[in-house]
Amino acid sequence: MKRWFAIIALFSLAWAAPALTLYDQLAPILDQVRTLQNSNPARALELLAQAEDNFRKGAGELPPVLREGIQQSLADARQALARRSSADLEARIQIIKAILGKALYDGYFNALDKGNTEDAGRLLPKVLAASGLPNSLQAQVQTLAAANNLEGVRRLFERTYAQGIANALQRAQAQTSAVRAYLEATRAYALYLIVQDSPRARGLSAKAFVDALGKLSSGNLGGFKTDVQGLLTQAQNFLRAASSPQSQRRSNPTTTTQTPPAAGGVRLEAPRTPPAPRETAPAIAVQTRPAVQAASTPDAYQQLLGDLRFLIKDSRQLERVADSLTGAGVYSIDDWKRALLEVRGRLLEAQAQVENGQTDLARRTLAQVSARYRTAIAPLIEALRPELAQRTNRVLDLAENAVGLRTSDFTVLSGELLENALVLEGRSLGAFHSLQIWLLQTILGIPRAFLFILAGLLAFFPLYLLKLTFGGRNVYWRLLGLAFFFLLLPAMMEGLSYIGSILSDPRYGRLPFLGVLTNLSIQQNLVAQLFWGLTVFLVIIFATIGLRGIATQFGLLQNQRTPVQRSRSSTLAQTAAGSAAGAAASTKPHPGLTSETIVEWDEEF
C-alpha cells in the first residue's frame, strides 16, 4: 500500500459543472501523454505540465482535498514519465479519471433527481468515457431515465461496475506478468472508486485494494493473489446484490426508489496507488519461491507501527499516523526521511524556476510540494510537534500564493523542512530560524513588494536634493553625487524588480514580458549580487575622491603644491604732514592654509 488515502467530501451538485469542464480539458491531454510517452517523452512532459496548469486554473470550485488528490496524481504521473514507467503512468491516468468519474457519476444522478435532463444528457457520455464503459450502455440508461426509473438506472450502473471489477480481478489473478496483474488490479480499483458509496458494495474497501497492490509492488505475488481472491469474492457478492431487487428492498425498506445521497454525505477515497512492479523483473522467479518470499517480506503496516512506537505513545494517535503514512507510501522512518528529502528536492526545483523567471511553473511545483508535505510528512510532525506542522503548512501555502518570490525565500523554506527533520532527533535550528519564519510570514508577498517599491521611489528624493544643492561646477561635489547615486541604485533596482513581479503575475498585471525585471533583484541571482558588489566599489572610489577634494578645498588637507607666499608691502601714506614711508615686513601664512582657500567652495578649482 504505497500511496495515500484522501477522504473527499463530494458535494455532487456543485461538482457537476467544474468536473465536466475539467474532464473535457484533461482527458484528451492525458490520452496524448499516454500515446507519446515512448516516441516523444519531451512533448509528453510538456502536455502533462499543460494538464497541471489547466487543472489549477479550473479546479477553484472543487474541494481542497479533491484538488490535492488530483494534483498529487498528476505529480506522480510526471515522475512515472521521467522514469519511463508506462505501467505507473497508466495507473496514475486511471486514478485521475476515476476521481473525476466519481464526481461526474454523482452529478449525473443528482441531475436526474432534480429533473434536469439537459445536464444529465451532457454528463452521461462523460461518465461512460471516464469509466471506460461501452457506449452501448448509454441507450439502456436513457431508456430507464426516460421512464423516471432512477433505481433501475443506478442498479444498471452498479451491475456494470461490479461485473467490470470482477472481470478485472479475474484477469489480474490469471496473469503471470506482475506488471499486467498490477494494471488489471488498478483497473478494478478505479472502477470501485466510482461506486464505493453504494450500500451493496460494503464488502469491498479501498484499503483492501491498496494492500493487494502494495504486496504486488513489493514482489509478494502469492500474497497479492490471496488478497485478489478475497476481493473477487466480495465483487461477486456486490454483483449479486446489484442484480437482486430483494437485496435492495432489505437494505432500504422504507423507500421504493433510491435517491442520491445528500450533499456532503458521499465519501470518496482517492489514494495514491503503489508504484508498479519493475517491468524487467522476471515473474517466474517470484513464483518458484512464494512461501519463502512471503515470509521474508514483513507486513509494511506492522513494520511502520514498530518504528513509530518509539516516537508516539498514544495507541490511537499511533494508528492514525500509521494509516496516513502508509497511504502516502511511507512504510518506515527511513521512507519518511526519503520523502522529506524528495520534498526538499522539489523545493530546489521551484527555486531554480523562480531564479529563471518561470513563476507559473514554480507556483505549480510549490503546490506539489505543499500537497506532498501534507500527506507524507505532516502526519508524523502533527503527532510530535503540532505547532510546527501548522506553521510549515501555513508558510508553504503562503509561498504558493505569494507574488514576488525570491530565491532567498527558498533558503528559509528549506530550513523549515530541515526543522521538521530535526524533530525526530529532538533538536531545533533555534530562535533565529523562528524569527526568519515569522518575518517571512509577515512580509512575504505584497507587503514586501510595497516596502521595496516605496524605498526605490524615495531613493530619487535625496538625489534630487543633492543635484539641487550641489549641482555647481565643483567636480568634487559631482563625484560625491555619483557616489550617492550608486549607493541608492540597488534600492531603485529592487523596487523596479518588484514592480515587474506584480505586473507579470497573471492575477495582477498580466504582462508576462515584464517578468524579466525580476532579474534586477539582488535577492534573485548571482549576477545581480555581483553588480551590487561593483556599485559598492564605485561608491567607495567616487566618495573617496570627492571628499578628499572637498577637504583639500577647505584647507583640511595639504596638497602637493608649494603654498603661495603672499607678501604684503605696506607703504606709509604720504600725508601733507610729511610722515615717513615704512615698509611692512613680509608675513607668512598659516601652515594649514593653502592657495585653494581663497577659491569659492562651489566653484571648480
C-alpha atoms as one frame of an Amber mdcrd trajectory, in Angstrom:
protein
   0.000   0.000   0.000   2.354   2.584  -1.234   0.461   5.782  -1.569  -2.040
   7.867   0.308  -5.692   7.958   1.206  -7.683  11.162   0.957 -11.240  11.256
   2.206 -13.091  13.609  -0.150 -16.490  15.091   0.645 -18.311  15.168  -2.689
 -20.796  17.996  -2.973 -22.193  16.471  -6.114 -24.408  19.266  -7.387 -21.638
  21.825  -7.093 -19.135  19.462  -8.654 -21.015  18.620 -11.852 -20.100  21.706
 -13.900 -16.404  22.031 -12.913 -15.905  18.252 -13.135 -17.381  18.188 -16.629
 -15.164  21.059 -17.782 -12.071  19.581 -16.172 -12.698  16.189 -17.693 -13.071
  17.731 -21.155  -9.760  19.526 -20.659  -7.728  16.774 -19.008  -8.857  13.571
 -20.709  -7.592  14.389 -24.242  -4.280  15.640 -22.884  -3.770  12.545 -20.734
  -4.550  10.322 -23.717  -1.906  12.170 -25.750   0.589  11.765 -22.923  -0.071
   8.024 -22.926   0.483   7.894 -26.692   3.683   9.984 -26.744   5.375   8.592
 -23.634   7.728   6.385 -25.672   8.005   8.160 -29.024   8.308  11.746 -27.753
   8.744  11.893 -23.962   9.722  15.582 -24.021   6.428  16.510 -25.677   4.559
  14.207 -23.308   6.125  16.041 -20.388   5.036  19.388 -21.835   1.484  18.099
 -22.235   1.470  16.856 -18.660   2.564  20.304 -17.483  -0.286  21.762 -19.559
  -2.720  19.364 -17.867  -1.479  20.506 -14.457  -1.898  24.132 -15.482  -5.425
  23.551 -16.807  -6.378  21.758 -13.625  -5.029  24.526 -11.410  -6.997  27.127
 -13.350 -10.254  25.175 -13.424 -10.326  23.459 -10.047 -11.148  26.522  -7.982
 -14.698  25.348  -7.235 -13.630  21.857  -6.192 -12.974  20.966  -2.533  -9.337
  21.333  -1.470  -8.837  17.628  -0.783 -10.010  16.714  -4.282  -7.637  19.266
  -5.771  -4.766  17.866  -3.752  -5.596  14.306  -4.775  -5.566  15.042  -8.491
  -2.575  17.363  -8.189  -0.609  14.618  -6.461  -1.674  12.055  -9.061  -0.532
  14.418 -11.807   2.788  14.857  -9.996   3.121  11.068  -9.743   2.381  10.799
 -13.457   5.207  13.256 -14.123   7.590  11.112 -12.082   6.416   7.956 -13.856
   7.051   9.648 -17.185  10.523  10.681 -16.060  11.240   7.078 -15.010   9.877
   5.795 -18.348   7.479   3.533 -16.443   4.477   3.054 -18.708   2.695   0.922
 -16.105   2.976   3.607 -13.446   1.806   6.265 -15.887  -1.197   4.188 -16.930
  -2.142   3.643 -13.279  -1.981   7.370 -12.487  -4.133   8.222 -15.504  -6.717
   5.649 -14.421  -6.852   7.081 -10.903  -7.221  10.669 -12.165 -10.081   9.665
 -14.429 -11.676   7.671 -11.619 -11.723  10.662  -9.266 -13.269  12.840 -11.949
 -15.568   9.964 -12.907 -16.941   9.759  -9.377 -17.800  13.468  -9.484 -19.464
  13.046 -12.885 -21.337   9.927 -11.720 -22.828  11.623  -8.668 -23.504  14.769
 -10.666 -25.443  12.702 -13.204 -27.730  11.160 -10.596 -28.181  14.495  -8.899
 -29.292  15.991 -12.209 -31.769  13.139 -12.727 -33.127  13.566  -9.225 -33.647
  17.293  -9.848 -35.317  16.581 -13.188 -32.555  18.391 -15.093 -32.493  16.167
 -18.176 -30.304  18.558 -20.152 -27.427  18.390 -17.707 -27.938  14.661 -17.288
 -27.700  14.206 -21.057 -24.400  16.082 -21.138 -22.968  14.185 -18.182 -23.876
  10.641 -19.219 -21.366  10.231 -22.093 -18.607  11.612 -19.887 -19.464   9.162
 -17.097 -19.146   6.263 -19.537 -15.919   7.615 -21.026 -14.289   8.293 -17.641
 -15.100   4.746 -16.519 -14.213   3.058 -19.789 -17.719   1.589 -20.101 -19.171
   0.618 -23.513 -21.199   3.218 -25.395 -23.983   0.682 -25.856 -24.849   1.223
 -22.211 -25.973   4.773 -22.983 -29.145   3.679 -24.772 -30.180   1.398 -21.904
 -29.573   4.126 -19.351 -31.513   6.702 -21.345 -34.469   4.328 -21.677 -34.664
   3.811 -17.923 -34.112   7.510 -17.239 -36.885   8.475 -19.644 -39.226   6.201
 -17.676 -38.119   8.002 -14.484 -36.771   4.721 -13.114 -33.819   6.134 -11.185
 -33.427   2.983  -9.149 -33.202   0.970 -12.340 -30.559   3.320 -13.705 -28.492
   3.060 -10.544 -28.734  -0.711 -10.395 -27.803  -0.981 -14.070 -24.690   1.088
 -13.438 -23.791  -0.866 -10.323 -24.195  -4.202 -12.103 -21.952  -2.952 -14.875
 -19.323  -1.669 -12.469 -19.469  -4.821 -10.335 -19.051  -7.000 -13.409 -16.138
  -4.853 -14.564 -14.460  -5.114 -11.159 -14.900  -8.895 -11.083 -13.600  -9.308
 -14.633 -10.524  -7.155 -13.949  -9.757  -9.091 -10.759 -10.073 -12.397 -12.582
  -7.660 -11.211 -15.242  -5.265  -9.981 -12.554  -5.375 -13.346 -10.818  -4.674
 -15.207 -14.043  -1.719 -13.045 -15.073   1.807 -14.411 -14.913   3.289 -10.962
 -15.504   3.453  -8.832 -12.381   3.098  -5.658 -14.444  -0.044  -6.859 -16.242
  -1.509  -8.047 -12.933  -0.808  -4.616 -11.471  -2.629  -2.831 -14.288  -5.657
  -5.124 -14.087  -5.906  -4.695 -10.307  -5.620  -0.928 -10.728  -8.421  -1.070
 -13.293 -10.633  -2.880 -10.772  -9.726  -0.372  -8.095 -10.529   2.602 -10.331
 -13.985   1.149 -11.089 -14.603   0.589  -7.390 -13.801   4.226  -6.559 -16.813
   5.347  -8.574 -19.384   3.169  -6.741 -17.740   2.801  -3.351 -20.566   4.645
  -1.543 -23.138   2.060  -2.648 -24.586   0.083   0.309 -24.317  -3.047  -1.816
 -20.515  -2.646  -2.143 -19.791  -2.648   1.573 -17.753  -5.845   1.358 -15.159
  -4.034  -0.751 -12.844  -1.332   0.562 -10.161   0.933  -0.815  -7.719  -0.286
   1.813  -8.100  -3.876   0.609  -7.264  -2.854  -2.948  -4.258  -0.811  -1.878
  -2.978  -3.597   0.387  -3.116  -6.034  -2.531  -1.333  -3.618  -4.849   1.274
  -2.975  -2.171   2.084  -6.661  -1.888   2.427  -6.960  -5.631   4.628  -3.865
  -5.749   6.927  -5.330  -3.111   7.202  -8.627  -5.023   4.867 -10.727  -2.866
   2.922 -12.287  -5.732   1.495 -15.038  -3.532   0.070 -12.591  -1.031  -1.274
 -10.480  -3.870  -3.208 -13.383  -5.389  -4.620 -14.316  -1.987  -5.897 -10.767
  -1.498  -7.263 -10.664  -5.040  -9.225 -13.836  -4.377 -10.852 -12.195  -1.365
 -11.624  -9.073  -3.385 -13.074 -11.202  -6.181 -15.414 -12.919  -3.733 -16.649
  -9.551  -2.457 -17.012  -8.232  -6.020 -19.195 -11.212  -6.899 -21.291 -10.552
  -3.789 -21.636  -6.955  -4.963 -22.745  -8.169  -8.397 -25.362 -10.485  -6.894
 -26.651  -7.731  -4.617 -26.909  -5.274  -7.514 -28.760  -7.879  -9.592 -31.250
  -8.801  -6.869 -34.236  -6.490  -6.302 -34.892  -8.223  -2.947 -31.463  -7.183
  -1.711 -32.275  -3.553  -2.356 -35.596  -3.769  -0.525 -33.916  -5.307   2.504
 -31.265  -2.618   2.580 -33.780   0.218   2.175 -37.255  -0.999   3.253 -38.845
   2.423   3.650 -38.408   3.609   0.070 -39.065   2.133  -3.342 -36.673   4.430
  -5.174 -33.108   5.038  -4.110 -32.246   8.702  -4.371 -28.732  10.028  -4.464
 -27.126  10.732  -1.083 -27.491  14.245   0.223 -24.734  16.721  -0.437 -21.825
  16.047   1.862 -22.997  12.501   2.584 -20.921  10.760  -0.054 -17.304   9.892
   0.584 -14.688   9.081  -1.978 -11.381   7.509  -1.062  -8.775   8.504  -3.608
  -5.384   7.170  -2.504  -2.197   7.287  -4.445  -1.733   3.760  -5.705   1.505
   1.875  -5.094   4.117   2.036  -7.846   4.099  -0.653 -10.483   6.498  -3.585
 -10.167   9.646  -3.329 -12.228   8.876  -4.301 -15.759  12.152  -6.178 -16.076
  11.534  -8.316 -13.004  11.009 -11.964 -14.016   7.665 -13.238 -12.820   8.823
 -16.878 -12.863  11.412 -16.250 -10.183   8.703 -14.870  -7.957   6.518 -17.931
  -8.442   9.193 -20.504  -7.680   9.567 -19.483  -4.025   6.304 -17.863  -2.916
   6.422 -19.163   0.630   9.986 -18.046   1.284   9.402 -14.604  -0.205   6.197
 -14.074   1.715   7.969 -14.996   4.894  10.864 -12.653   4.201   8.618  -9.671
   3.424   7.159  -8.326   6.701   3.819  -6.616   6.750   4.524  -2.999   5.915
   1.882  -1.627   8.227   3.178  -3.554  11.241   6.729  -2.531  10.415   5.724
   1.114  10.426   3.847   0.669  13.707   7.010  -0.776  15.214   9.044   2.221
  14.078   6.512   4.744  15.346   6.048   3.201  18.806   9.363   4.705  19.860
   8.051   8.179  18.995   4.292   8.098  19.706   2.931   6.639  22.926  -0.800
   7.144  22.344  -2.084   3.997  20.589  -4.968   5.734  18.812  -2.766   8.511
  17.566  -0.192   5.915  16.550  -2.715   4.113  14.352  -3.953   7.344  12.805
  -0.420   8.386  11.886   0.394   4.920  10.539  -2.758   4.907   8.387  -1.901
   8.318   6.949   1.737   7.478   6.278   1.133   4.076   4.714  -1.473   5.650
   2.476   1.230   8.094   1.364   3.681   5.297   0.560   5.681   5.616   3.775
   6.411   2.249   5.399   9.196   3.164   7.784  11.063   6.066   9.289  13.640
   5.712   6.518  10.853   6.062   3.951   9.650   9.157   5.793  13.130  10.678
   5.645  13.372   9.894   1.945  10.001  11.547   1.377  11.282  14.625   3.203
  14.396  14.695   1.025  12.145  14.397  -2.022  10.141  17.412  -0.867  13.301
  19.428  -0.286  14.498  18.456  -3.755  11.263  19.710  -5.325  11.738  22.919
  -3.352  15.136  23.385  -5.007  13.438  22.823  -8.354  10.968  25.605  -7.578
  13.865  27.839  -6.526  15.595  27.316  -9.885  12.339  28.092 -11.691  11.920
  31.343  -9.764  15.539  32.277 -10.429  14.920  31.921 -14.178  11.648  33.838
 -14.140   9.353  30.782 -14.522   6.964  31.878 -11.801   3.969  29.839 -13.016
   5.998  26.632 -13.058   7.395  27.490  -9.637   3.885  28.001  -8.290   2.815
  24.590  -9.604   5.881  22.958  -8.096   5.181  24.615  -4.753   1.613  23.302
  -4.885   3.002  19.783  -5.330   5.487  20.344  -2.520   2.702  21.510  -0.234
   0.456  18.557  -1.145   3.256  16.037  -0.621   4.198  17.594   2.703   0.634
  17.393   4.000   0.237  13.749   3.044   3.657  12.208   3.703   5.443  14.456
   6.222   2.881  16.375   8.264   1.054  13.393   9.896   4.130  12.454  11.924
   5.062  16.057  12.755   1.487  16.781  13.875   1.839  13.996  16.436   5.220
  15.203  17.719   5.131  18.994  17.276   1.678  20.077  16.063   2.544  23.782
  16.124   5.483  23.167  13.762   3.286  21.214  11.325   0.740  24.035  11.317
   3.455  26.639  10.807   5.059  24.717   7.942   1.707  24.174   6.230   0.923
  27.855   6.629   4.226  29.112   5.229   4.115  26.688   2.268   0.587  27.811
   1.399   1.686  31.427   1.723   4.672  30.865  -0.571   2.486  29.097  -3.134
   0.176  32.102  -3.437   2.729  34.895  -2.877   3.778  37.388  -5.514   7.422
  38.386  -5.889   9.091  35.217  -4.633  12.849  35.463  -4.308  15.487  32.758
  -4.097  16.279  33.837  -0.545  12.749  32.773   0.437  13.534  29.188  -0.524
  16.519  29.162   1.805  14.164  29.875   4.695  11.649  27.287   3.439  14.386
  24.681   3.153  15.410  25.486   6.699  11.822  24.929   7.802  11.837  21.446
   6.249  15.142  20.759   7.989  13.452  21.836  11.214  10.879  19.103  10.559
  13.636  16.536  10.088  15.317  17.534  13.358  12.111  16.822  15.285  12.929
  13.107  15.292  16.248  13.883  16.993  14.738  16.301  19.494  16.767  19.191
  18.092  15.916  22.550  16.545  17.520  25.248  14.429  16.889  27.731  17.195
  15.303  31.123  17.728  16.928  32.825  14.749  15.238  30.446  12.323  11.913
  31.011  14.073  12.465  34.750  13.677  13.088  34.322   9.934   9.925  32.245
   9.530   7.929  34.885  11.408   9.335  37.622   9.187   8.617  35.568   6.071
   5.000  35.078   7.103   4.696  38.766   7.925   6.121  40.408   4.809   6.034
  37.756   2.062   4.097  38.815  -0.992   2.508  42.240  -1.424   3.773  43.749
   1.900   7.420  43.163   0.986   6.853  44.284  -2.602   5.265  47.515  -1.358
   8.163  48.122   1.036  10.838  47.844  -1.663   8.847  49.758  -4.270   8.426
  52.595  -1.759  12.155  52.514  -0.951  13.019  52.632  -4.653  10.765  55.641
  -5.220  12.044  57.506  -2.163  15.641  56.962  -3.316  15.118  59.566  -6.034
  14.366  62.306  -3.494  17.854  62.670  -1.902  19.420  62.518  -5.378  17.208
  65.383  -6.489  18.142  67.436  -3.412  21.814  66.676  -3.958  21.601  67.880
  -7.533  19.684  70.972  -6.458  22.078  71.880  -3.651  25.484  70.904  -5.045
  24.862  70.999  -8.763  27.525  73.646  -9.371  30.766  73.440 -11.266  32.746
  71.799  -8.493  33.874  68.409  -9.798  34.314  67.004  -6.305  30.684  67.568
  -5.397  29.702  65.912  -8.637  31.787  62.874  -7.778  30.160  62.790  -4.369
  26.759  62.911  -6.078  27.746  59.907  -8.191  28.699  58.064  -5.019  25.234
  58.758  -3.593  23.661  57.554  -6.859  25.461  54.207  -6.839  24.727  53.853
  -3.140  20.983  54.135  -3.752  20.922  52.322  -7.106  20.332  48.831  -5.580
  17.235  50.140  -3.773  15.870  51.526  -7.052  16.628  48.238  -8.839  14.907
  46.236  -6.106  11.798  48.388  -6.326  11.754  48.034 -10.115  12.106  44.248
  -9.826   9.044  44.026  -7.578   7.074  46.204  -9.997   7.955  43.660 -12.679
   6.927  40.769 -10.413   3.496  42.264  -9.774   2.775  43.323 -13.340   3.892
  39.966 -14.779   1.713  37.976 -12.362  -1.483  36.715 -14.091  -3.501  37.633
 -11.002  -2.491  41.302 -11.174  -0.887  42.871 -14.239  -0.988  40.013 -16.759
   2.069  41.404 -18.544   4.392  38.374 -18.580   7.083  40.105 -20.653   7.822
  42.328 -17.631   8.922  39.262 -15.690  12.470  39.901 -16.902  12.629  42.821
 -14.461  12.740  40.349 -11.560  16.335  39.594 -12.534  17.289  43.057 -11.264
  16.707  41.929  -7.684  19.788  41.379  -5.547  17.872  38.575  -3.792  17.282
  36.777  -7.074  20.531  35.733  -8.716  24.303  35.844  -8.605  24.624  38.377
 -11.434  22.617  40.987  -9.526  24.633  40.326  -6.381  27.933  40.841  -8.228
  26.582  44.021  -9.777  25.699  45.245  -6.293  29.282  44.483  -5.221  30.538
  46.549  -8.147  28.365  49.501  -7.126  29.834  49.295  -3.627  33.333  49.688
  -5.084  32.145  52.610  -7.210  30.656  54.264  -4.122  33.972  53.887  -2.306
  36.020  55.264  -5.218  33.811  58.270  -6.040  33.181  59.126  -2.396  36.921
  58.977  -1.600  37.928  61.218  -4.494  35.112  63.679  -3.935  35.512  64.006
  -0.174  39.298  64.323  -0.418  38.946  67.139  -2.954  36.435  68.962  -0.790
  38.605  68.531   2.303  41.550  69.942   0.385  39.499  72.900  -0.780  38.558
  73.707   2.789  42.178  73.558   3.810  41.823  70.406   5.880  44.439  68.601
   3.771  47.729  69.818   2.230  48.095  69.298  -1.491  51.333  68.682  -3.364
  51.786  72.310  -4.455  54.030  74.789  -2.679  51.875  77.160  -0.749  51.770
  80.603  -2.296  53.640  83.134  -0.182  51.636  86.245  -0.010  53.708  89.316
   0.766  52.066  92.346   1.827  54.158  95.521   1.382  52.732  98.291   3.269
  53.752 101.786   2.424  53.174 104.661   4.647  50.745 107.098   3.363  52.357
 110.270   2.403  50.474 112.977   4.053  50.698 116.679   3.857  52.272 116.428
   7.382  55.356 114.698   5.756  55.033 111.393   7.522  57.793 108.918   6.570
  57.161 105.816   4.474  57.699 102.420   6.157  57.917  99.028   4.610  55.895
  96.364   6.313  57.606  93.038   6.959  56.549  90.075   4.877  54.056  87.859
   6.714  53.996  84.025   6.464  50.588  82.363   6.054  49.184  79.807   8.497
  50.601  76.334   7.707  47.104  74.845   7.382  46.018  77.320   4.742  46.753
  76.925   1.060  46.149  78.854  -2.084  42.936  76.874  -2.650  41.432  78.521
   0.423  40.673  81.662  -1.464  38.704  79.703  -4.092  34.939  79.705  -3.643
  33.736  76.299  -2.367  31.166  75.769  -5.108  33.461  76.834  -7.952  35.649
  74.485  -9.930  39.277  74.749  -8.826
